[in-house]
Amino acid sequence: MWKTMQQTTLAAALFFGLSSLPVVVGLAVASDDHVCKAQQNVATMTRSEAVTFGQSLGYSVTKVETEHGCFELSGTDRNGASIELTINPYGGKILPETGAH
């Protein structure tokens, strides 16, 4: 009887522990970075257009990376302060939590 109780407890612990794993992993990934996905009937911005867009906002762009489908621009503003912009290339929207750093 004791062995059966231990097996049941172990099975329950594994079930509940593993069943919550996708939620925890999903939250970690979701909070890490933005994900930019293609959208129908929306123009796609090229890398050079993203740089031009950043420059049109008054930034000197020194680095462009692609992360999760988004463009991440690094550089400086007119006052020399460091900036980072995350741009969704599908529509050209600046994503939140970007700007001066």
Coordinates of C-alpha atoms in Angstrom, one line a residue:
M1 CA 0.0 0.0 0.0
W2 CA 2.8 2.4 0.9
K3 CA 4.5 1.8 -2.4
T4 CA 1.3 2.4 -4.3
M5 CA 0.8 5.7 -2.5
Q6 CA 4.3 6.8 -3.3
Q7 CA 3.8 5.9 -7.0
T8 CA 0.5 7.9 -7.1
T9 CA 2.2 10.9 -5.4
L10 CA 5.1 10.8 -7.8
A11 CA 2.8 10.5 -10.8
A12 CA 0.7 13.4 -9.7
A13 CA 3.8 15.6 -9.0
L14 CA 5.2 14.8 -12.5
F15 CA 1.8 15.4 -14.2
F16 CA 1.3 18.8 -12.5
G17 CA 4.9 19.8 -12.8
L18 CA 5.2 19.0 -16.5
S19 CA 1.8 20.3 -17.4
S20 CA 2.7 23.8 -16.2
L21 CA 6.0 23.8 -18.0
P22 CA 4.7 25.1 -21.4
V23 CA 3.0 28.0 -19.5
V24 CA 6.3 29.0 -17.8
V25 CA 8.3 28.6 -21.0
G26 CA 5.7 30.6 -23.0
L27 CA 5.8 33.4 -20.5
A28 CA 9.6 33.6 -20.5
V29 CA 9.7 33.7 -24.3
A30 CA 6.8 36.2 -24.6
S31 CA 8.4 38.6 -22.2
D32 CA 11.9 38.3 -23.7
D33 CA 11.5 40.0 -27.1
H34 CA 8.9 41.1 -29.6
V35 CA 8.0 38.8 -32.5
C36 CA 7.2 40.4 -35.9
K37 CA 5.1 38.3 -38.2
A38 CA 4.2 38.8 -41.8
Q39 CA 0.7 40.2 -42.4
Q40 CA -1.4 40.1 -45.5
N41 CA -1.7 43.3 -47.6
V42 CA 1.0 45.1 -45.6
A43 CA 4.2 46.3 -47.2
T44 CA 7.4 44.9 -46.0
M45 CA 10.2 47.3 -45.0
T46 CA 13.7 46.4 -46.1
R47 CA 16.8 46.7 -43.9
S48 CA 18.0 49.8 -45.8
E49 CA 14.5 51.3 -45.5
A50 CA 14.6 50.7 -41.7
V51 CA 17.9 52.6 -41.5
T52 CA 16.4 55.5 -43.6
F53 CA 13.3 55.5 -41.3
G54 CA 15.5 55.7 -38.2
Q55 CA 17.5 58.6 -39.8
S56 CA 14.3 60.4 -40.7
L57 CA 13.5 60.4 -37.0
G58 CA 16.8 62.2 -36.4
Y59 CA 18.9 59.2 -35.2
S60 CA 22.4 58.3 -36.4
V61 CA 22.0 54.5 -37.0
T62 CA 25.2 52.6 -36.3
K63 CA 24.0 49.0 -36.1
V64 CA 21.0 47.0 -37.5
E65 CA 20.1 43.5 -36.3
T66 CA 17.2 41.2 -37.1
E67 CA 15.7 39.5 -34.1
H68 CA 12.5 37.5 -34.2
G69 CA 11.5 39.1 -37.5
C70 CA 11.9 42.6 -36.2
F71 CA 14.6 45.2 -37.0
E72 CA 16.6 46.4 -34.0
L73 CA 18.4 49.7 -34.7
S74 CA 21.1 51.0 -32.4
G75 CA 22.7 54.4 -32.6
T76 CA 22.5 57.9 -31.1
D77 CA 20.0 60.7 -31.1
R78 CA 20.8 64.4 -31.9
N79 CA 22.3 64.9 -28.5
G80 CA 24.6 61.9 -28.6
A81 CA 22.5 59.7 -26.3
S82 CA 22.3 56.0 -27.1
I83 CA 19.1 54.8 -28.6
E84 CA 17.6 51.4 -29.6
L85 CA 14.5 51.1 -31.8
T86 CA 12.6 47.9 -32.5
I87 CA 10.7 48.2 -35.8
N88 CA 8.2 45.8 -37.2
P89 CA 9.1 45.6 -40.9
Y90 CA 5.5 44.7 -41.7
G91 CA 4.0 48.2 -41.7
G92 CA 7.0 50.1 -40.2
K93 CA 5.6 50.4 -36.7
I94 CA 8.0 51.3 -33.8
L95 CA 7.4 48.8 -31.0
P96 CA 7.0 49.8 -27.4
E97 CA 10.0 49.8 -24.9
T98 CA 12.4 51.3 -27.4
G99 CA 14.1 54.7 -27.4
A100 CA 16.8 56.2 -25.4
H101 CA 18.9 53.9 -23.2

